[in-house]
Amino acid sequence: METKNTHLIKLREMKELMDLINPPPVFIEKIPEFRKKKPEDEQPRSSRSRLWRTKKIIDYTNPIEDVLVRKPQPKPEPPKASKPPRPGGRKTKKVEAPPEEAPPIERRVSFIDSMPNILWNFNQGKPIEQVEIPKWMEPFDTTGLFEPRYDLLPMELILIIFKQITTSDRLAAGETCSRWNEASHYYGPFLDQTYYHFDRVEYGDHTVPFKYFTQGFRYYPRLVFTQVEFNKHSDFWEVHGLWITELTLRSCVIRKKKFLSIMRNLLNLRRLELMQCDELFKNWTIEYNTQEPMFPFFLLCLKHLSLSGCDYFNEFHFERFITMAPNLQSIDVSNCFINLYLSKRITMLDRVMKLISRNRHLMKCVNLTDTPCVDDFTWHLLCDIEGLRLTHFTMAYSERVPLKEPGIIRFFTIQTELTHLDLTSSIGLNDECMQIIITSCPLLHTLKIRRCWLLSDEGVVDMHTLQHLRVLDISSCERISDFGINTFIVGRRHREMHELYLSLLNNLSDSTMYYIMVTFQNLQILDLDSTANSVTDETIQYIICYLHNLRHLNVIACTKITDAGFTGIDLPQKTFAIWDIEETFSIDRLKKLRILKVSGCYKLTDFSLRYAFKFMELKELSLSRCHQLSKQGIEKLVTNCPALEYLDLSECPNINDNCVELIAQNLKRLSTLKLANCPLVSEVGLGYISEYCKNLKYLYVRGCFKLPPDISERLANITTLRQVYKS
């Protein structure tokens, strides 16, 4: 008997252990309130079974009545020990115990059984009684089906999705709900890409849209003003000035008093750009002998100062500007000093060199593009500044390199930390200088040598050794041959290259274009503007096949391209043919394409628009001077490319009012429309634009002689319209 009891105890312990590992199914029980048990209700429990006998409650985020409870199981009674028989007594009969009933099999509770208050009618698929769903069950409807609530997604998932789309798409998505609006505007990396641009608006606290920004609750770190006249008072700068980090004024009319009142509130400003603000310096006269403080304050956080295109500021203005910002790291004086006398130009250039010398341990970026009096002596002055380590340098060097001790070669042997080098239109740059740049600056990330006409194959011999090079511009370098590009620039190894500009190079062959596509398969921007003799239908097929990450394609004035290149249909020779397998490609294979420029490809017809141009996320499309386009192609284009924001149909003689109606009704996000020199567009088409284009900002209708003269008045209901170019 003892052996049997020991065996039963072991079996019971094994069952308890299995229940702990694999708990039995649960059922839903409604508990009105949680109260402590009275002492008489308590039952003795063993220490081993305490875990699985206690009730386990799973609470949700919101308090609810229905909770999950583990069903308690009855405690098995121990078997009664039989009395030993009396000696000499009669034998007792063994009474067999009644068979134990098997416990009922518990089944798992379904979603339908979890809500007993609803009477379900599965024949019709609708509940008989409508019951209000708890808040925590909002994604479920009364039919038990799941309806996605994208506004309830975790913020981390929303940000991951928003990082994959463009800025315009993200701003459009931010208008759907408050949660998406918060994700699209207040995330740090997105804020760094947001600029608030005021273009040709009236300045003042009581004018639209400026008054909404003055009364706004958010802060605006980056502001751009274009052709704005600052002639009224505004409290905007006092309210939001401490949070402004970047300010750009382009061709604005602003006086000395107003400029000082604005700058006084921008103590945390890091970047200041004054472009073509001649009115500010014309009336701001400072005499030589006076010690007038131009700024009665200091901007200690200012790192970048740009005075690009300002011709009327003198050395006294410049001296007070740099005194106001003692921690400058970047200076831009491009297109300056053009209207000054020769002596004044030399004086201004000397002040710039003194600024660079004073901040030599901080200075990282210098821009001297189109600045007069930049010669070999200027290069030597930069070389004599000890401790200067630039990372970004931009200059247009037009003087011929001297034969004895050239300063440009000495400069690049010293500045070995350059990552961004722009020598566009440097006529004096020769092969020797280019070789020194390649060998001395191995960290180059961006190299722009557009219109450097003296460069030949000898200068770019080792360019393929620049492992960090990601942006290359060799446009208009006609002396660099097809062999030089193929052998010295492209090379034979796969490399990372994000942007490549090859415009106005008519000496490229099909084999070179093929090696470019195969080697640089991660290209995002490809510029082949005006390479008419090089870009053919086969070139377009190579681009479509290999460049899957391409976002910007420019083939303007490539007149050899036909419909076969874009669609892959009726090609005289298949792009790829292996044994009996032949394959061609359509341009809609480029899913990441955002900008496509095919202006001047006059062989393009409606066939390409109907069967190839299927881009759901294309933002900008240029079709100007494509004379064979008509309504049949536009009808398919506006359906297959609904996200277009920029459309250029200039000099397309078959574009009429019906085409304008299709464009206005289907392209809801269109902001720029160019219809210049379209003779068939009349007043009817203008009415369609006024009725449907609610987001239009710029309209080009030059040469449309059937339009009335009062175009701006007829489009007054478009609140977003900024400019109409009609003459």
mmCIF file of C-alpha atoms in Angstrom, residues 298-533:
data_model
loop_
_atom_site.group_PDB
_atom_site.id
_atom_site.type_symbol
_atom_site.label_atom_id
_atom_site.label_comp_id
_atom_site.label_asym_id
_atom_site.label_seq_id
_atom_site.Cartn_x
_atom_site.Cartn_y
_atom_site.Cartn_z
ATOM 1 C CA PHE A 298 27.826 90.132 -31.157
ATOM 2 C CA LEU A 299 26.614 86.953 -32.844
ATOM 3 C CA LEU A 300 28.883 84.417 -31.222
ATOM 4 C CA CYS A 301 27.064 81.429 -32.751
ATOM 5 C CA LEU A 302 27.340 82.659 -36.363
ATOM 6 C CA LYS A 303 29.447 80.165 -38.364
ATOM 7 C CA HIS A 304 28.612 80.927 -42.026
ATOM 8 C CA LEU A 305 28.394 84.345 -43.694
ATOM 9 C CA SER A 306 27.448 84.800 -47.348
ATOM 10 C CA LEU A 307 27.534 88.159 -49.154
ATOM 11 C CA SER A 308 27.100 86.663 -52.613
ATOM 12 C CA GLY A 309 26.130 89.107 -55.354
ATOM 13 C CA CYS A 310 26.373 92.228 -53.148
ATOM 14 C CA ASP A 311 28.280 94.777 -55.216
ATOM 15 C CA TYR A 312 27.882 97.895 -53.097
ATOM 16 C CA PHE A 313 29.398 96.940 -49.770
ATOM 17 C CA ASN A 314 32.895 98.259 -49.087
ATOM 18 C CA GLU A 315 35.752 97.362 -46.801
ATOM 19 C CA PHE A 316 34.202 99.210 -43.843
ATOM 20 C CA HIS A 317 30.982 97.217 -44.076
ATOM 21 C CA PHE A 318 32.944 93.998 -44.367
ATOM 22 C CA GLU A 319 35.175 94.857 -41.399
ATOM 23 C CA ARG A 320 32.197 95.449 -39.132
ATOM 24 C CA PHE A 321 30.470 92.292 -40.300
ATOM 25 C CA ILE A 322 33.407 90.081 -39.394
ATOM 26 C CA THR A 323 33.845 91.919 -36.079
ATOM 27 C CA MET A 324 30.247 91.117 -35.215
ATOM 28 C CA ALA A 325 30.890 87.358 -35.849
ATOM 29 C CA PRO A 326 34.275 86.401 -34.345
ATOM 30 C CA ASN A 327 33.755 82.611 -34.762
ATOM 31 C CA LEU A 328 33.209 82.401 -38.510
ATOM 32 C CA GLN A 329 34.070 79.049 -40.118
ATOM 33 C CA SER A 330 32.765 79.707 -43.650
ATOM 34 C CA ILE A 331 32.830 82.779 -45.888
ATOM 35 C CA ASP A 332 31.186 83.256 -49.302
ATOM 36 C CA VAL A 333 32.038 86.347 -51.369
ATOM 37 C CA SER A 334 31.195 84.931 -54.813
ATOM 38 C CA ASN A 335 30.126 87.363 -57.558
ATOM 39 C CA CYS A 336 31.197 90.347 -55.469
ATOM 40 C CA PHE A 337 33.328 93.452 -56.187
ATOM 41 C CA ILE A 338 32.355 93.404 -59.880
ATOM 42 C CA ASN A 339 31.189 97.036 -60.010
ATOM 43 C CA LEU A 340 34.105 98.383 -57.952
ATOM 44 C CA TYR A 341 37.231 100.026 -59.209
ATOM 45 C CA LEU A 342 40.417 97.991 -59.488
ATOM 46 C CA SER A 343 41.949 99.512 -56.352
ATOM 47 C CA LYS A 344 38.768 98.786 -54.364
ATOM 48 C CA ARG A 345 38.733 95.191 -55.609
ATOM 49 C CA ILE A 346 42.285 94.599 -54.406
ATOM 50 C CA THR A 347 41.441 96.187 -51.046
ATOM 51 C CA MET A 348 38.368 93.992 -50.583
ATOM 52 C CA LEU A 349 40.290 90.850 -51.497
ATOM 53 C CA ASP A 350 42.962 91.799 -48.978
ATOM 54 C CA ARG A 351 40.284 92.117 -46.244
ATOM 55 C CA VAL A 352 39.000 88.643 -47.101
ATOM 56 C CA MET A 353 42.523 87.219 -46.766
ATOM 57 C CA LYS A 354 42.930 88.920 -43.389
ATOM 58 C CA LEU A 355 39.675 87.327 -42.212
ATOM 59 C CA ILE A 356 40.859 83.882 -43.300
ATOM 60 C CA SER A 357 44.219 84.453 -41.592
ATOM 61 C CA ARG A 358 42.580 85.625 -38.358
ATOM 62 C CA ASN A 359 40.262 82.580 -38.187
ATOM 63 C CA ARG A 360 42.742 80.123 -39.710
ATOM 64 C CA HIS A 361 42.180 77.522 -36.992
ATOM 65 C CA LEU A 362 38.386 77.690 -37.449
ATOM 66 C CA MET A 363 37.993 78.344 -41.168
ATOM 67 C CA LYS A 364 36.790 75.305 -43.145
ATOM 68 C CA CYS A 365 34.928 76.663 -46.212
ATOM 69 C CA VAL A 366 35.920 79.419 -48.646
ATOM 70 C CA ASN A 367 34.003 80.436 -51.792
ATOM 71 C CA LEU A 368 35.687 82.860 -54.216
ATOM 72 C CA THR A 369 33.711 82.027 -57.361
ATOM 73 C CA ASP A 370 33.722 84.781 -60.018
ATOM 74 C CA THR A 371 35.635 87.108 -57.710
ATOM 75 C CA PRO A 372 37.854 89.459 -59.740
ATOM 76 C CA CYS A 373 41.587 89.905 -59.146
ATOM 77 C CA VAL A 374 42.088 86.255 -58.160
ATOM 78 C CA ASP A 375 45.483 85.402 -59.628
ATOM 79 C CA ASP A 376 48.604 83.425 -58.732
ATOM 80 C CA PHE A 377 49.437 85.904 -55.963
ATOM 81 C CA THR A 378 46.142 85.005 -54.255
ATOM 82 C CA TRP A 379 47.117 81.342 -54.246
ATOM 83 C CA HIS A 380 50.438 82.209 -52.568
ATOM 84 C CA LEU A 381 48.631 84.283 -49.913
ATOM 85 C CA LEU A 382 46.477 81.274 -49.049
ATOM 86 C CA CYS A 383 49.551 79.054 -48.875
ATOM 87 C CA ASP A 384 51.312 81.410 -46.445
ATOM 88 C CA ILE A 385 48.530 81.100 -43.852
ATOM 89 C CA GLU A 386 49.892 78.565 -41.381
ATOM 90 C CA GLY A 387 47.400 76.273 -39.681
ATOM 91 C CA LEU A 388 44.726 76.644 -42.387
ATOM 92 C CA ARG A 389 43.032 73.293 -43.097
ATOM 93 C CA LEU A 390 40.112 73.667 -45.502
ATOM 94 C CA THR A 391 37.526 70.997 -46.284
ATOM 95 C CA HIS A 392 35.412 72.926 -48.861
ATOM 96 C CA PHE A 393 36.977 75.188 -51.462
ATOM 97 C CA THR A 394 35.328 76.861 -54.463
ATOM 98 C CA MET A 395 37.063 79.118 -56.986
ATOM 99 C CA ALA A 396 36.987 79.936 -60.669
ATOM 100 C CA TYR A 397 40.624 80.382 -61.718
ATOM 101 C CA SER A 398 40.872 82.064 -65.108
ATOM 102 C CA GLU A 399 44.559 83.033 -65.183
ATOM 103 C CA ARG A 400 47.164 80.942 -66.946
ATOM 104 C CA VAL A 401 49.362 78.878 -64.613
ATOM 105 C CA PRO A 402 52.881 80.364 -64.480
ATOM 106 C CA LEU A 403 55.823 78.183 -65.370
ATOM 107 C CA LYS A 404 57.896 79.083 -62.289
ATOM 108 C CA GLU A 405 56.595 78.205 -58.799
ATOM 109 C CA PRO A 406 52.864 78.184 -59.526
ATOM 110 C CA GLY A 407 50.810 78.964 -56.448
ATOM 111 C CA ILE A 408 47.920 76.670 -57.352
ATOM 112 C CA ILE A 409 50.158 73.587 -57.234
ATOM 113 C CA ARG A 410 51.648 74.678 -53.911
ATOM 114 C CA PHE A 411 48.166 75.239 -52.476
ATOM 115 C CA PHE A 412 46.898 71.736 -53.231
ATOM 116 C CA THR A 413 50.044 70.085 -51.872
ATOM 117 C CA ILE A 414 49.314 71.786 -48.530
ATOM 118 C CA GLN A 415 45.506 71.396 -48.350
ATOM 119 C CA THR A 416 45.364 67.609 -48.201
ATOM 120 C CA GLU A 417 42.104 67.408 -46.194
ATOM 121 C CA LEU A 418 39.822 68.732 -48.929
ATOM 122 C CA THR A 419 36.554 66.822 -49.387
ATOM 123 C CA HIS A 420 34.651 69.264 -51.633
ATOM 124 C CA LEU A 421 36.448 70.961 -54.532
ATOM 125 C CA ASP A 422 34.635 73.071 -57.121
ATOM 126 C CA LEU A 423 36.802 74.567 -59.902
ATOM 127 C CA THR A 424 34.004 75.195 -62.396
ATOM 128 C CA SER A 425 34.992 77.443 -65.316
ATOM 129 C CA SER A 426 38.654 77.440 -64.264
ATOM 130 C CA ILE A 427 40.183 78.055 -67.656
ATOM 131 C CA GLY A 428 43.709 78.017 -66.257
ATOM 132 C CA LEU A 429 43.464 74.515 -64.773
ATOM 133 C CA ASN A 430 45.785 72.202 -66.714
ATOM 134 C CA ASP A 431 46.794 68.532 -66.582
ATOM 135 C CA GLU A 432 49.675 69.076 -64.156
ATOM 136 C CA CYS A 433 47.424 70.757 -61.612
ATOM 137 C CA MET A 434 44.838 68.015 -61.979
ATOM 138 C CA GLN A 435 47.418 65.312 -61.289
ATOM 139 C CA ILE A 436 48.546 67.129 -58.132
ATOM 140 C CA ILE A 437 44.926 67.364 -56.957
ATOM 141 C CA ILE A 438 44.329 63.644 -57.450
ATOM 142 C CA THR A 439 47.528 62.565 -55.670
ATOM 143 C CA SER A 440 47.424 65.123 -52.816
ATOM 144 C CA CYS A 441 43.685 65.033 -51.954
ATOM 145 C CA PRO A 442 42.708 61.377 -51.470
ATOM 146 C CA LEU A 443 39.670 62.282 -49.327
ATOM 147 C CA LEU A 444 37.818 64.050 -52.112
ATOM 148 C CA HIS A 445 34.093 63.366 -52.029
ATOM 149 C CA THR A 446 32.963 65.971 -54.587
ATOM 150 C CA LEU A 447 34.963 67.097 -57.619
ATOM 151 C CA LYS A 448 33.511 69.595 -60.109
ATOM 152 C CA ILE A 449 35.664 70.611 -63.066
ATOM 153 C CA ARG A 450 32.973 71.667 -65.543
ATOM 154 C CA ARG A 451 34.187 73.805 -68.466
ATOM 155 C CA CYS A 452 37.890 73.280 -67.686
ATOM 156 C CA TRP A 453 38.843 73.260 -71.339
ATOM 157 C CA LEU A 454 42.593 72.645 -70.902
ATOM 158 C CA LEU A 455 42.108 69.249 -69.262
ATOM 159 C CA SER A 456 42.917 66.178 -71.341
ATOM 160 C CA ASP A 457 43.423 62.460 -70.764
ATOM 161 C CA GLU A 458 46.782 63.032 -69.068
ATOM 162 C CA GLY A 459 45.177 64.974 -66.238
ATOM 163 C CA VAL A 460 42.679 62.247 -65.285
ATOM 164 C CA VAL A 461 44.998 59.248 -65.491
ATOM 165 C CA ASP A 462 44.643 58.244 -61.815
ATOM 166 C CA MET A 463 41.151 59.540 -61.099
ATOM 167 C CA HIS A 464 39.813 56.018 -60.579
ATOM 168 C CA THR A 465 42.042 55.742 -57.474
ATOM 169 C CA LEU A 466 39.897 58.256 -55.530
ATOM 170 C CA GLN A 467 38.046 55.738 -53.372
ATOM 171 C CA HIS A 468 35.862 58.327 -51.587
ATOM 172 C CA LEU A 469 34.702 60.124 -54.736
ATOM 173 C CA ARG A 470 30.889 60.208 -54.955
ATOM 174 C CA VAL A 471 30.106 63.301 -57.077
ATOM 175 C CA LEU A 472 31.925 63.975 -60.373
ATOM 176 C CA ASP A 473 31.230 66.706 -62.926
ATOM 177 C CA ILE A 474 33.333 66.734 -66.118
ATOM 178 C CA SER A 475 30.793 68.419 -68.373
ATOM 179 C CA SER A 476 32.111 70.389 -71.354
ATOM 180 C CA CYS A 477 35.640 68.990 -70.952
ATOM 181 C CA GLU A 478 35.863 68.206 -74.642
ATOM 182 C CA ARG A 479 39.555 67.309 -74.670
ATOM 183 C CA ILE A 480 38.931 64.284 -72.441
ATOM 184 C CA SER A 481 38.468 61.539 -74.987
ATOM 185 C CA ASP A 482 36.305 58.463 -74.948
ATOM 186 C CA PHE A 483 39.357 56.330 -74.168
ATOM 187 C CA GLY A 484 40.298 58.529 -71.199
ATOM 188 C CA ILE A 485 36.821 58.332 -69.663
ATOM 189 C CA ASN A 486 36.599 54.606 -70.194
ATOM 190 C CA THR A 487 40.095 53.738 -68.906
ATOM 191 C CA PHE A 488 41.113 56.419 -66.387
ATOM 192 C CA ILE A 489 37.816 57.661 -64.891
ATOM 193 C CA VAL A 490 35.528 54.624 -65.026
ATOM 194 C CA GLY A 491 38.094 51.886 -64.612
ATOM 195 C CA ARG A 492 37.236 48.208 -64.351
ATOM 196 C CA ARG A 493 36.181 47.856 -60.734
ATOM 197 C CA HIS A 494 32.748 48.458 -59.282
ATOM 198 C CA ARG A 495 32.765 51.670 -57.260
ATOM 199 C CA GLU A 496 30.310 53.837 -55.369
ATOM 200 C CA MET A 497 29.252 56.884 -57.382
ATOM 201 C CA HIS A 498 26.089 58.821 -56.585
ATOM 202 C CA GLU A 499 26.139 61.735 -59.052
ATOM 203 C CA LEU A 500 27.704 61.854 -62.511
ATOM 204 C CA TYR A 501 27.499 64.812 -64.899
ATOM 205 C CA LEU A 502 28.556 64.207 -68.527
ATOM 206 C CA SER A 503 26.707 66.912 -70.426
ATOM 207 C CA LEU A 504 28.022 68.301 -73.733
ATOM 208 C CA LEU A 505 30.367 65.340 -74.297
ATOM 209 C CA ASN A 506 29.665 64.157 -77.812
ATOM 210 C CA ASN A 507 32.694 61.897 -78.090
ATOM 211 C CA LEU A 508 31.339 59.078 -75.917
ATOM 212 C CA SER A 509 30.744 55.701 -77.505
ATOM 213 C CA ASP A 510 28.205 52.992 -76.713
ATOM 214 C CA SER A 511 30.879 50.821 -75.087
ATOM 215 C CA THR A 512 31.891 53.638 -72.724
ATOM 216 C CA MET A 513 28.265 54.252 -71.765
ATOM 217 C CA TYR A 514 27.879 50.531 -71.119
ATOM 218 C CA TYR A 515 30.928 50.423 -68.806
ATOM 219 C CA ILE A 516 29.648 53.491 -66.948
ATOM 220 C CA MET A 517 26.333 51.761 -66.197
ATOM 221 C CA VAL A 518 27.981 48.497 -65.186
ATOM 222 C CA THR A 519 30.636 50.104 -62.964
ATOM 223 C CA PHE A 520 28.479 52.766 -61.254
ATOM 224 C CA GLN A 521 25.309 50.791 -60.564
ATOM 225 C CA ASN A 522 24.444 52.903 -57.496
ATOM 226 C CA LEU A 523 24.068 56.130 -59.455
ATOM 227 C CA GLN A 524 21.260 58.394 -58.256
ATOM 228 C CA ILE A 525 21.766 61.373 -60.596
ATOM 229 C CA LEU A 526 22.859 61.021 -64.239
ATOM 230 C CA ASP A 527 23.158 64.120 -66.421
ATOM 231 C CA LEU A 528 23.591 63.506 -70.178
ATOM 232 C CA ASP A 529 22.352 66.897 -71.335
ATOM 233 C CA SER A 530 23.045 67.690 -75.005
ATOM 234 C CA THR A 531 25.083 64.552 -75.674
ATOM 235 C CA ALA A 532 23.204 64.003 -78.922
ATOM 236 C CA ASN A 533 25.786 61.813 -80.613
#
